[in-house]
Coordinates of C-alpha atoms and ligand atoms in Angstrom, one line a residue:
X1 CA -49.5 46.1 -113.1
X2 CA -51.2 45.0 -110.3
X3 CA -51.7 41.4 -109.3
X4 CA -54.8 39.8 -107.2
X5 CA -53.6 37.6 -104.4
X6 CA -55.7 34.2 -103.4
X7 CA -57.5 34.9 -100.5
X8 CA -55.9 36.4 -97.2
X9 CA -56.6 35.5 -93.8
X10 CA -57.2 38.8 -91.7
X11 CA -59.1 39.6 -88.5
X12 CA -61.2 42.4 -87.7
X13 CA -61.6 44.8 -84.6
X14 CA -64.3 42.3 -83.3
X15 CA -61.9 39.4 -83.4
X16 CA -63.7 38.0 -86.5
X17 CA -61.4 35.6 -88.8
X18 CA -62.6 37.0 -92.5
X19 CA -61.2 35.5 -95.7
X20 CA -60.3 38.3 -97.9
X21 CA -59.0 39.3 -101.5
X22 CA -56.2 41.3 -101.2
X23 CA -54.0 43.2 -104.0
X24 CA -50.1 42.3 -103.6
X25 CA -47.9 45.1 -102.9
X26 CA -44.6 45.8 -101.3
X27 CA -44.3 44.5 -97.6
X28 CA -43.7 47.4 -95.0
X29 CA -42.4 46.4 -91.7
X30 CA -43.7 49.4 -90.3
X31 CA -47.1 49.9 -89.1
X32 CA -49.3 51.9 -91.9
X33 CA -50.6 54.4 -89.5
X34 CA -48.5 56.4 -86.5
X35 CA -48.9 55.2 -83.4
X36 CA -48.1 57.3 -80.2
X37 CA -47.3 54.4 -77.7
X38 CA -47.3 54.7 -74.2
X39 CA -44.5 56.4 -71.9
X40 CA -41.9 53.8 -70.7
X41 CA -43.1 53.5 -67.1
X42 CA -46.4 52.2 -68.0
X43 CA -44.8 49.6 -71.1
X44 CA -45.0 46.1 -70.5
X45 CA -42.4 43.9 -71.6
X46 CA -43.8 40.4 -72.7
X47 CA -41.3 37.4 -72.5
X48 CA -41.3 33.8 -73.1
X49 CA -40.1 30.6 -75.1
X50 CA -37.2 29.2 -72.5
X51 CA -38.5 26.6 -70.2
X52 CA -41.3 26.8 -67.8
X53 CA -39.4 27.9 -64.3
X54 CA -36.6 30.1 -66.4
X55 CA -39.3 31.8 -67.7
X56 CA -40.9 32.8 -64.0
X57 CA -37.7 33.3 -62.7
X58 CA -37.2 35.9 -65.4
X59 CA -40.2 37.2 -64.8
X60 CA -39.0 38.3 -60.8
X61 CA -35.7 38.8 -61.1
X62 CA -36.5 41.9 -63.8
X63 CA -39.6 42.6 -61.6
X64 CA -36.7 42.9 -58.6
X65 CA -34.9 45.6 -60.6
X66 CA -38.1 47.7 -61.1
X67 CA -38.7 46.2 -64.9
X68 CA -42.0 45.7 -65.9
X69 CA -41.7 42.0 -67.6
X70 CA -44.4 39.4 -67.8
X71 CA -43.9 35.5 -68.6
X72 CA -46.2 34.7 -71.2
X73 CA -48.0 30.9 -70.7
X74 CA -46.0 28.0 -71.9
X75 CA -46.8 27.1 -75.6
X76 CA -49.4 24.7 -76.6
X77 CA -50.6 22.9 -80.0
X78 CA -53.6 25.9 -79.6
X79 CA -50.7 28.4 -80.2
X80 CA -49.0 26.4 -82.9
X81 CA -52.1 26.3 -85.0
X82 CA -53.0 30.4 -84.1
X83 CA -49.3 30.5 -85.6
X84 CA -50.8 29.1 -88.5
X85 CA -53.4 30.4 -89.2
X86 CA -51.6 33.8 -89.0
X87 CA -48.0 33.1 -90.5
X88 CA -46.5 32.8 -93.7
X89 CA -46.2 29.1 -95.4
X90 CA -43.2 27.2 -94.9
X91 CA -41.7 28.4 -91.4
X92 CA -40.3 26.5 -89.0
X93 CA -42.4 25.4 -86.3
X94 CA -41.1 27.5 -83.6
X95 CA -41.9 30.6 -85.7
X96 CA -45.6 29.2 -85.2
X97 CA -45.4 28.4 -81.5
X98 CA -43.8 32.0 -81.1
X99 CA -45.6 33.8 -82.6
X100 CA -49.2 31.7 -82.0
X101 CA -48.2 32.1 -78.6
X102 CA -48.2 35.8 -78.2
X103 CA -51.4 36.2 -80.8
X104 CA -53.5 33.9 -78.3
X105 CA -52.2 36.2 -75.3
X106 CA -53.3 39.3 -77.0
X107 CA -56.4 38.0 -78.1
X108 CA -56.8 37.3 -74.7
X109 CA -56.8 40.6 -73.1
X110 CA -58.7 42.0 -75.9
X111 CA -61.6 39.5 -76.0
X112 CA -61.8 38.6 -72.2
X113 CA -60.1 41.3 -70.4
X114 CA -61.4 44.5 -72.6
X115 CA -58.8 45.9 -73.7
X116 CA -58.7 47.1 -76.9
X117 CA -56.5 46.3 -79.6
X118 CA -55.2 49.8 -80.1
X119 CA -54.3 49.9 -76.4
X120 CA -52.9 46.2 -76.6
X121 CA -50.3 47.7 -79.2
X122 CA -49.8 51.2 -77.4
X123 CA -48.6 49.6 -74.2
X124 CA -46.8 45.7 -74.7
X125 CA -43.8 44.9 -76.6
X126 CA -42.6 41.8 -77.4
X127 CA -38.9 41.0 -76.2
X128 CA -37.4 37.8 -78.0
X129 CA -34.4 36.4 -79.5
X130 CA -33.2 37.8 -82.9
X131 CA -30.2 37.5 -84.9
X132 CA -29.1 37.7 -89.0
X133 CA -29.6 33.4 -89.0
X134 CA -28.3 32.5 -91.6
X135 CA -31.2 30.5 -91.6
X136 CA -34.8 31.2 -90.6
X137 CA -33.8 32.5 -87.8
X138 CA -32.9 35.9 -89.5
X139 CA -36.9 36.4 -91.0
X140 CA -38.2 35.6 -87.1
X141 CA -39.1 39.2 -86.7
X142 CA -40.5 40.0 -90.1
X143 CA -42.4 36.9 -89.5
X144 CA -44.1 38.1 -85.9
X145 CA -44.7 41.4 -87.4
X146 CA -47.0 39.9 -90.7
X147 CA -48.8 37.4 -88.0
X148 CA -49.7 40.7 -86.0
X149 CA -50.6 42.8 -88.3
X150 CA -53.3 39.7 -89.7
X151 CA -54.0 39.1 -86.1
X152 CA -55.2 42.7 -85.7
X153 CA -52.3 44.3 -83.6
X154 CA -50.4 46.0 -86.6
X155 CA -47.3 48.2 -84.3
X156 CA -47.1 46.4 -82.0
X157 CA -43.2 46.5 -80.8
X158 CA -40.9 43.8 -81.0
X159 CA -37.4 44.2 -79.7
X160 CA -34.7 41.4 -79.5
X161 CA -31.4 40.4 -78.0
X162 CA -29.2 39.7 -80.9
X163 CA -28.7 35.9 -80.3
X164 CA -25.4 36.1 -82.3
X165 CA -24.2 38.6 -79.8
X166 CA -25.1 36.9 -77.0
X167 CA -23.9 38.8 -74.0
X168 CA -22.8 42.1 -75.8
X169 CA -25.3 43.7 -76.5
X170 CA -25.3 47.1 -77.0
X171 CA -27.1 49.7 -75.2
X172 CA -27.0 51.3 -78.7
X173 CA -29.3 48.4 -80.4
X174 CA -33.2 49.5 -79.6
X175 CA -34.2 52.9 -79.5
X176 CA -33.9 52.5 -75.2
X177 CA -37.0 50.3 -75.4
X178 CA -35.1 47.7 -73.8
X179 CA -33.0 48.9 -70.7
X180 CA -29.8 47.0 -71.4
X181 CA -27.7 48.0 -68.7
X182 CA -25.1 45.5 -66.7
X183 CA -27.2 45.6 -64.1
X184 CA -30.3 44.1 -65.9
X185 CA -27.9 41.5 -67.6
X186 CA -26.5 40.8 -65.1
X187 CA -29.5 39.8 -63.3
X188 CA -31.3 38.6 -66.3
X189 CA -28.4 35.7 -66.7
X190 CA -28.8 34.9 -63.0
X191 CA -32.6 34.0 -63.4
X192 CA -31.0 31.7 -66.5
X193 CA -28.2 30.1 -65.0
X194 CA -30.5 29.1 -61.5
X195 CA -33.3 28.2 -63.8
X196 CA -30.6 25.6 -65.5
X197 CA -29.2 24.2 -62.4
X198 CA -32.5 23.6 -60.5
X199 CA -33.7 22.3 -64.3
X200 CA -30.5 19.5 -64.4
X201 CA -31.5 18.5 -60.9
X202 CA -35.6 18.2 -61.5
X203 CA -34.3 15.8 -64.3
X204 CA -31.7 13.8 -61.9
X205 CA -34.4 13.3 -59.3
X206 CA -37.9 13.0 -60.9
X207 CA -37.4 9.2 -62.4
X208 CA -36.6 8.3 -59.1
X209 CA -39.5 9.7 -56.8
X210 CA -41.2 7.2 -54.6
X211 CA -44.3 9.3 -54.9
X212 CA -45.1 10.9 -58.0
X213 CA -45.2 14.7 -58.5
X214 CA -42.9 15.0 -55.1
X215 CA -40.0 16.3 -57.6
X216 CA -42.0 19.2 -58.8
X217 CA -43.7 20.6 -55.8
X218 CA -40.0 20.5 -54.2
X219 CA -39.0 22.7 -57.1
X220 CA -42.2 24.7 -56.9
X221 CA -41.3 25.4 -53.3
X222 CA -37.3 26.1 -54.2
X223 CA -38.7 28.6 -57.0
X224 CA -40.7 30.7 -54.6
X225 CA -38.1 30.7 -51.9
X226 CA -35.8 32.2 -54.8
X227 CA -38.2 34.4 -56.5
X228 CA -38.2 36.3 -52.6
X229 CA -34.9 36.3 -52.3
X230 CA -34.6 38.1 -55.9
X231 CA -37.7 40.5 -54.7
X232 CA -36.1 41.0 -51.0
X233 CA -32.5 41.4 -52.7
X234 CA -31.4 38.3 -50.2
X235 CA -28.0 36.2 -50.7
X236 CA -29.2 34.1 -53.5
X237 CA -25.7 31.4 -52.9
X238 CA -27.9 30.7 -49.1
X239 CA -31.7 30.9 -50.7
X240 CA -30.4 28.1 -52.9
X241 CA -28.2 26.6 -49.8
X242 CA -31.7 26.6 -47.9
X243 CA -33.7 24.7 -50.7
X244 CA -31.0 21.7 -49.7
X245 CA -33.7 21.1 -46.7
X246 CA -36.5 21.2 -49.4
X247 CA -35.3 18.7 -51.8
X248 CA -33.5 16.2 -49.3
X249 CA -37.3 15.4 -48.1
X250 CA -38.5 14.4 -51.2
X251 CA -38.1 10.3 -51.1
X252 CA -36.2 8.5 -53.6
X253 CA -35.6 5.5 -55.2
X254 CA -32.8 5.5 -57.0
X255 CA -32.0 1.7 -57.4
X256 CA -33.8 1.7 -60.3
X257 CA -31.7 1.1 -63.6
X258 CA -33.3 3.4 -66.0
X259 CA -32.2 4.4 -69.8
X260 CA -30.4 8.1 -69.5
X261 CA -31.4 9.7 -72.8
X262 CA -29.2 12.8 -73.8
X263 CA -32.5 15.2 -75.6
X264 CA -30.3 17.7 -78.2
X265 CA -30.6 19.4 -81.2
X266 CA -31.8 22.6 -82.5
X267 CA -31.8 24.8 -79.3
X268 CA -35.3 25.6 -79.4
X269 CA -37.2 22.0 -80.4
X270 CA -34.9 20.5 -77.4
X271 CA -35.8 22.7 -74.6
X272 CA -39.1 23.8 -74.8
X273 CA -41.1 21.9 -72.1
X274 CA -44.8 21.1 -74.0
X275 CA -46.3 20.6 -77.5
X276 CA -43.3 22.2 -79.5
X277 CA -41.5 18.7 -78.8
X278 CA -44.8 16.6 -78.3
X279 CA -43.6 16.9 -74.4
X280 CA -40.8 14.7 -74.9
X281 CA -38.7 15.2 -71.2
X282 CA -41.9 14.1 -70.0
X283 CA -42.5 11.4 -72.2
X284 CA -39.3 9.3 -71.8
X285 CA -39.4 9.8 -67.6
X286 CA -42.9 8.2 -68.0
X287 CA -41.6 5.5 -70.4
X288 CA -38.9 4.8 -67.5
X289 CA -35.8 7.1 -68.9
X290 CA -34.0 9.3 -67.1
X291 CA -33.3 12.6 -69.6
X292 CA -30.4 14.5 -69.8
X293 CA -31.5 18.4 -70.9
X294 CA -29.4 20.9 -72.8
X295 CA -29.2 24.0 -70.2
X296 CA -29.5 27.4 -71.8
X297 CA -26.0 27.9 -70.5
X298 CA -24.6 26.0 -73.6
X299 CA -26.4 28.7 -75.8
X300 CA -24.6 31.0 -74.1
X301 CA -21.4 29.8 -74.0
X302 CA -21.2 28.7 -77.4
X303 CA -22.1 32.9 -78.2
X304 CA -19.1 33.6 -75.8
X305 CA -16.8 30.6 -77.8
X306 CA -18.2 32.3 -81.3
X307 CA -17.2 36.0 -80.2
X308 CA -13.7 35.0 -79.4
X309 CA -13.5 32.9 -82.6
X310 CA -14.6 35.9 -84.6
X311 CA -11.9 38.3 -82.6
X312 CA -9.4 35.8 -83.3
X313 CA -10.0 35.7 -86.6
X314 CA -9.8 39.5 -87.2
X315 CA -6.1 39.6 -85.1
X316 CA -5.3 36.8 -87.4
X317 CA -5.9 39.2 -90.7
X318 CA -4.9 41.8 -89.4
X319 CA -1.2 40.1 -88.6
X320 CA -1.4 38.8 -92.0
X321 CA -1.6 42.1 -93.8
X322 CA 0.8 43.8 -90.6
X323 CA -1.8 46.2 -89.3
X324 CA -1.5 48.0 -85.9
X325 CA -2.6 46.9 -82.9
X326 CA -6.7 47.1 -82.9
X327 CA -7.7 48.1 -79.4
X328 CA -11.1 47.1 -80.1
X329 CA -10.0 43.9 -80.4
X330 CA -8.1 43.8 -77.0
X331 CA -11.1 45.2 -75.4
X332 CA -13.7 42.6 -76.9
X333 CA -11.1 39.9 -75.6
X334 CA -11.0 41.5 -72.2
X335 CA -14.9 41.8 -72.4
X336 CA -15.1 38.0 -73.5
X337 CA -12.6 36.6 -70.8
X338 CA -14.5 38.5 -68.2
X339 CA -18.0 37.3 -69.4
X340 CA -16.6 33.3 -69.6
X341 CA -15.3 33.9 -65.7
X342 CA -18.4 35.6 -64.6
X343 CA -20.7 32.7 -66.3
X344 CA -18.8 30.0 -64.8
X345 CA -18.3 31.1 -61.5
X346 CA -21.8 32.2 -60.8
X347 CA -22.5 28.4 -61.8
X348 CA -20.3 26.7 -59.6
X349 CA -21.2 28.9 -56.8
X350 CA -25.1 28.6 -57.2
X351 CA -24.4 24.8 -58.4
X352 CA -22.6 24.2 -55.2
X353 CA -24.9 25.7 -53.3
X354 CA -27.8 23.7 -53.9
X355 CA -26.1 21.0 -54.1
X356 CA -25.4 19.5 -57.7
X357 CA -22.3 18.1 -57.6
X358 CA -22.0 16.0 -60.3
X359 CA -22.0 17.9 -63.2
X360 CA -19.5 19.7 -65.5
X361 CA -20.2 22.8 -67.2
X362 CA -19.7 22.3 -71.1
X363 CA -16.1 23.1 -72.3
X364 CA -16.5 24.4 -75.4
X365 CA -12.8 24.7 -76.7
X366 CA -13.2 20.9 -76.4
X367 CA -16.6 20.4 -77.8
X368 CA -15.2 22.3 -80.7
X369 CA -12.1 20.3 -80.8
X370 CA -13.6 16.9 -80.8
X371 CA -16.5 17.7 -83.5
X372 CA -14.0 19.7 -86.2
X373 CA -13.1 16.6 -87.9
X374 CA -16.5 16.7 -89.2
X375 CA -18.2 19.8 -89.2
X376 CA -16.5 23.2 -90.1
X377 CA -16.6 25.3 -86.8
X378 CA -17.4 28.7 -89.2
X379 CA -20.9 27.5 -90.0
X380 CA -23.0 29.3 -86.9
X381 CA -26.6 28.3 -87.9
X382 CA -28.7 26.6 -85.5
X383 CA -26.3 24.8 -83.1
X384 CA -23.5 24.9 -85.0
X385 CA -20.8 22.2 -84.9
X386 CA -22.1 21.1 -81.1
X387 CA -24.7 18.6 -82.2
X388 CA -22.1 16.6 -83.9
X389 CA -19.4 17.3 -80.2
X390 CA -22.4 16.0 -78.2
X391 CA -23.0 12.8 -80.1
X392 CA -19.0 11.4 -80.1
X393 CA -18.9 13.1 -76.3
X394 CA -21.6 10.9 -75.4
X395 CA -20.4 7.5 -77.3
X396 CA -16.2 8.3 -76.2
X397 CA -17.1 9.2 -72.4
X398 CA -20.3 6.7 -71.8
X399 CA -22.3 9.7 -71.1
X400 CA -25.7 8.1 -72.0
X401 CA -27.9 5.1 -73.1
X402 CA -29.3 7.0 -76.4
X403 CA -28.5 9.9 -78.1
X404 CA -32.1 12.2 -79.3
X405 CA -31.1 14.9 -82.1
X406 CA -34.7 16.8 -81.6
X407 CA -35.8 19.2 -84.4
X408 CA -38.5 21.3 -86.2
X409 CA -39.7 20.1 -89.7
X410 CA -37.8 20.8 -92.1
X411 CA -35.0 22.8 -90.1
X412 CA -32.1 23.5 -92.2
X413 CA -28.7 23.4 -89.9
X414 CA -30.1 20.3 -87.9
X415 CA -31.6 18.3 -90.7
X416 CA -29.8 19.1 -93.6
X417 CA -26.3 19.3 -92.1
X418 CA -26.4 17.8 -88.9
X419 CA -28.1 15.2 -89.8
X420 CA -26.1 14.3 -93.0
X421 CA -23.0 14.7 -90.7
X422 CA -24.3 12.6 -87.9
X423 CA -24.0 9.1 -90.7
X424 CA -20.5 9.4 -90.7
X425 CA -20.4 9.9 -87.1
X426 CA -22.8 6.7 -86.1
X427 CA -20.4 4.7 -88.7
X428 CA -17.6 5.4 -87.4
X429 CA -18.8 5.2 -83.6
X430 CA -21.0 1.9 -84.2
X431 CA -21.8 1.5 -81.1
X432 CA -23.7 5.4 -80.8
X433 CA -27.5 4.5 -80.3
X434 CA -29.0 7.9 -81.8
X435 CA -32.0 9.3 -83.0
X436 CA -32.4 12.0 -84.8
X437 CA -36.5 13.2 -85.1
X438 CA -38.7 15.7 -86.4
X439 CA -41.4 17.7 -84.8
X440 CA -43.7 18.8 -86.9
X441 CA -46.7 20.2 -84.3
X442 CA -48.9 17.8 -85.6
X443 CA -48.2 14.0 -86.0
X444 CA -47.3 12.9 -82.6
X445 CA -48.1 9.0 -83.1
X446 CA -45.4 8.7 -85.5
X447 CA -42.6 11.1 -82.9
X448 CA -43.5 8.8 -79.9
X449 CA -43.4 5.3 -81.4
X450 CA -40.0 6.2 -83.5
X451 CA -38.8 7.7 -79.9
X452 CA -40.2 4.0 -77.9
X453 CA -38.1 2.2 -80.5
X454 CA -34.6 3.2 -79.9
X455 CA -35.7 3.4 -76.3
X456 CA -36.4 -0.1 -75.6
X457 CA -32.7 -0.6 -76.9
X458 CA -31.6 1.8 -74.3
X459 CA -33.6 0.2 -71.5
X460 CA -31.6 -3.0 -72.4
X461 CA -28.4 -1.5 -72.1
X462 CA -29.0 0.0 -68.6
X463 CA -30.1 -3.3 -67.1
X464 CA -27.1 -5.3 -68.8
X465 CA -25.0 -2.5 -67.5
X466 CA -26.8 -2.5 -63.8
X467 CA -27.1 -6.2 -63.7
X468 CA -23.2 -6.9 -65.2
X469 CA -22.8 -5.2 -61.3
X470 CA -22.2 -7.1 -58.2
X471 CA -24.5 -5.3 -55.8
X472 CA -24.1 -5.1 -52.6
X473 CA -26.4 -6.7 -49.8
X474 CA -26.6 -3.8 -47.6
X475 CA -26.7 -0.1 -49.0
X476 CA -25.8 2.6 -46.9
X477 CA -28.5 5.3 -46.8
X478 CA -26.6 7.9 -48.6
X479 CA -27.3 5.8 -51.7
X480 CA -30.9 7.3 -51.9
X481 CA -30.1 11.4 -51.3
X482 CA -29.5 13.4 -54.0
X483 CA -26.6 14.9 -52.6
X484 CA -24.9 12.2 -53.2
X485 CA -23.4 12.2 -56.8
X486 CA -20.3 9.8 -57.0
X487 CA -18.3 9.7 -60.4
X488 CA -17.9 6.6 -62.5
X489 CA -17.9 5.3 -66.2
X490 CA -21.1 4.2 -66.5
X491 CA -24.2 5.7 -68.3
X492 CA -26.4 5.0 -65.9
X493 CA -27.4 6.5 -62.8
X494 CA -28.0 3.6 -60.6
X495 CA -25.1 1.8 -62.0
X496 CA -22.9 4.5 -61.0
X497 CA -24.2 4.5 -57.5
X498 CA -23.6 0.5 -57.1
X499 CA -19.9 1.1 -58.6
X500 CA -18.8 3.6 -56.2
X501 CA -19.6 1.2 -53.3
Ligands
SF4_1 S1 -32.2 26.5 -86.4 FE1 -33.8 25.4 -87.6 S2 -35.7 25.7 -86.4 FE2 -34.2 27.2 -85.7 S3 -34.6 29.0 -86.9 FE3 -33.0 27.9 -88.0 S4 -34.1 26.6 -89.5 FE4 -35.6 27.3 -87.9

């Protein structure tokens, strides 16, 4: 029997958008005809979906290893509806903001730079995160793949770094499409961890600027002195030493008590730096907050933290029925231990360097610890238990003025367990001022006023806190450079400068 599907949304070789009927049959993954794609050395690698300067920095330090790998443009609400228009109903936004995203870069250099779609598919792949879920998050591939084929580029190749495996990947996983050596990991999670530190900074300094856009041309300037030093193979530790002399012009005030807003959630909705969170960073430093950001860092510790978990787990079992000794096991631990040292030192050292002091790299065995009570640690969707370890780590150590649990609509670990979790949490830590919102791509009056409410609270609290201060007639200079990151138990960052006087 064959069934007549509504109308299908397909376009044709001229770019044409055609509404068609279509007869249902069995989805294929793989494309209907052969294609012979193009030798290795002329393949090129399309990347994207962390934030803005990761994503360049990426870009060069791959280019620096002789990898052919090419940002793609930051996402916009154009690429969410291309997403759309292309994708199956009821995905989660960044699905559409992906996958949009790529689509409008295809289309691109087939309707303005002549290419054609056949040698569009024959030449790019697209790299990306992938991973079994267990929620959406395992269809993301499937997903691209029906979006291309509609879009007109049907083979084109999609590869992935198994998020779930984090930083053991095997050279084994993609048919050598992807050159997964240490080398290019190694490299790969430098760009990452730099992109994170120079990010946390950017965040520290741009609510304080004295003139307005100083922050980001300092971090322009810091990004091309690195992205040499990765070309020219220099000492990154004294590239990021130099960029000291870069950021310590840029004039600040930082006197000013402002709200300091911790942005979390599900990993993608609270780091992406445009329309897939209604540009929220940006909003709350223009409504007078200072943000705290989620590094990617945390992603990839939590990865490290789940591997051990999981060999743990299997030494556990396999003491319980009195098995031998499984060497695999001893080397995944040795593998995990080294990956946890190399991580953290790289971050201290490049931290150090350019001069962020005042920040402590996420312990996970702790975030795990203090969240257990309320969330089971074995459920790995989305963020997994540290949503819930942020939230009482921020109320228990006065980390920030309001707590924003950011997500797509309709996201199941953060909504539907997170969220549920996060009542008992906020009852039994009253004085937690959270949030928890939706982004839905579309509906951004609603996002901004919800987020302007439970700001103006956290406004109030950082002038009572400022102004409960007894401050000091004369302030030494120091007060205004960045360098200068004393330790205190206050939220806020002008409060803890007056306090360490
Ligand atoms: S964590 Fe949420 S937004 Fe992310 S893939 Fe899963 S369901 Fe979608």
């Amino acid at each position: 029997m064959s069934i007549t599907c509504s109308t299908v949304k397909m376009t044709d070789k001229n770019g044409d958008l055609n509404f068609i009927n279509q007869e249902a049959t069995q989805w294929q993954e793989s494309p209907k005809e052969t294609i012979e794609y193009a030798p290795k050395d002329e393949t090129i690698m399309l990347v994207g979906g962390l934030t803005i300067l990761q994503d360049k920095l990426i870009e060069t330090a791959l280019h620096s290893i002789g990898e052919n790998f090419v940002a793609l443009p930051n996402p916009d609400f154009e690429s969410f509806q291309t997403g759309k228009a292309f994708g199956n109903r009821g995905q989660c936004n960044p699905t559409y903001f992906t996958v949009g995203n790529l689509v409008k870069y295809l289309q691109n250099l087939r309707d303005k730079e002549g290419m054609s779609s056949e040698e569009i598919v024959q030449k790019y792949v697209f790299v990306t995160a992938g991973g079994c879920g267990p929620c959406r998050f395992g269809m993301y591939i499937t997903e691209y793949k029906k979006a291309l084929r509609d879009a007109g580029f049907d083979g084109l190749r999609i590869t992935s770094f198994e998020h779930d495996k984090g930083i053991f990947q095997s050279e084994d996983d993609e048919e050598s499409i992807l050159n997964l050596s240490p080398k290019f990991f190694i490299t790969l999670i430098k760009a990452v961890i730099i992109g994170d530190i120079m990010n946390i900074l950017g965040y520290k300094m741009r609510p304080y600027e004295v003139h307005a856009g100083d922050v980001d041309k300092a971090m322009e300037a810091c990004r091309i002195q690195i992205s040499h030093a990765f070309m020219a193979k220099k000492n990154l530790t004294k590239t990021l030493w130099y960029c000291r002399n870069i950021l310590e012009k840029v004039e600040l005030n930082r006197l000013q008590p402002k709200a300091k807003v911790m942005v979390m959630g599900e990993f993608w909705a609270a780091m992406t730096e445009g329309d897939g969170n209604y540009n929220l960073h940006r909003f709350l430093e223009a409504e007078g907050a200072e943000c705290i950001p989620q590094p990617i860092i945390n992603r990839l510790l939590l990865s490290i933290w789940e591997a051990e978990r999981r060999v743990q787990k299997k030494e556990e079992l396999a003491t319980q029925t009195e098995k031998k000794v499984d060497f695999s096991n001893v080397k995944s631990r040795i593998l995990i231990k080294l990956a946890k040292i190399a991580v953290k030192a790289h971050f201290g050292m490049y931290a150090k360097a350019i001069g962020l002091h005042d920040y402590a790299i996420p312990n996970m065995e702790k975030l795990a610890a203090i969240s257990e009570e309320y969330y089971t640690l074995d459920c790995e969707g989305g963020e997994g238990h540290l949503e819930v370890a942020h939230l009482i780590e921020s109320v228990k150590e006065n980390l920030s003025h309001l707590t924003i649990s950011v997500k797509p609509f309709g996201c199941m670990p953060s909504s539907a367990v997170s969220d549920g979790v996060q009542s008992l949490v906020t009852s039994r830590f009253p004085s937690a001022n959270f949030l928890a919102i939706e982004t839905s791509g579309e509906g951004a009056a609603n996002f901004y006023s919800r987020v302007q409410m439970a700001l103006f609270k956290a406004k109030q609290s950082a002038k009572e806190e400022f102004e409960s201060l007894t401050i000091p007639e004369t302030m030494p200079k120091k007060i205004h450079n960045y360098l200068y990151q004393p330790h205190s138990n206050k939220a806020g960052s002008a409060a803890k400068l007056v306090a360490s006087l």
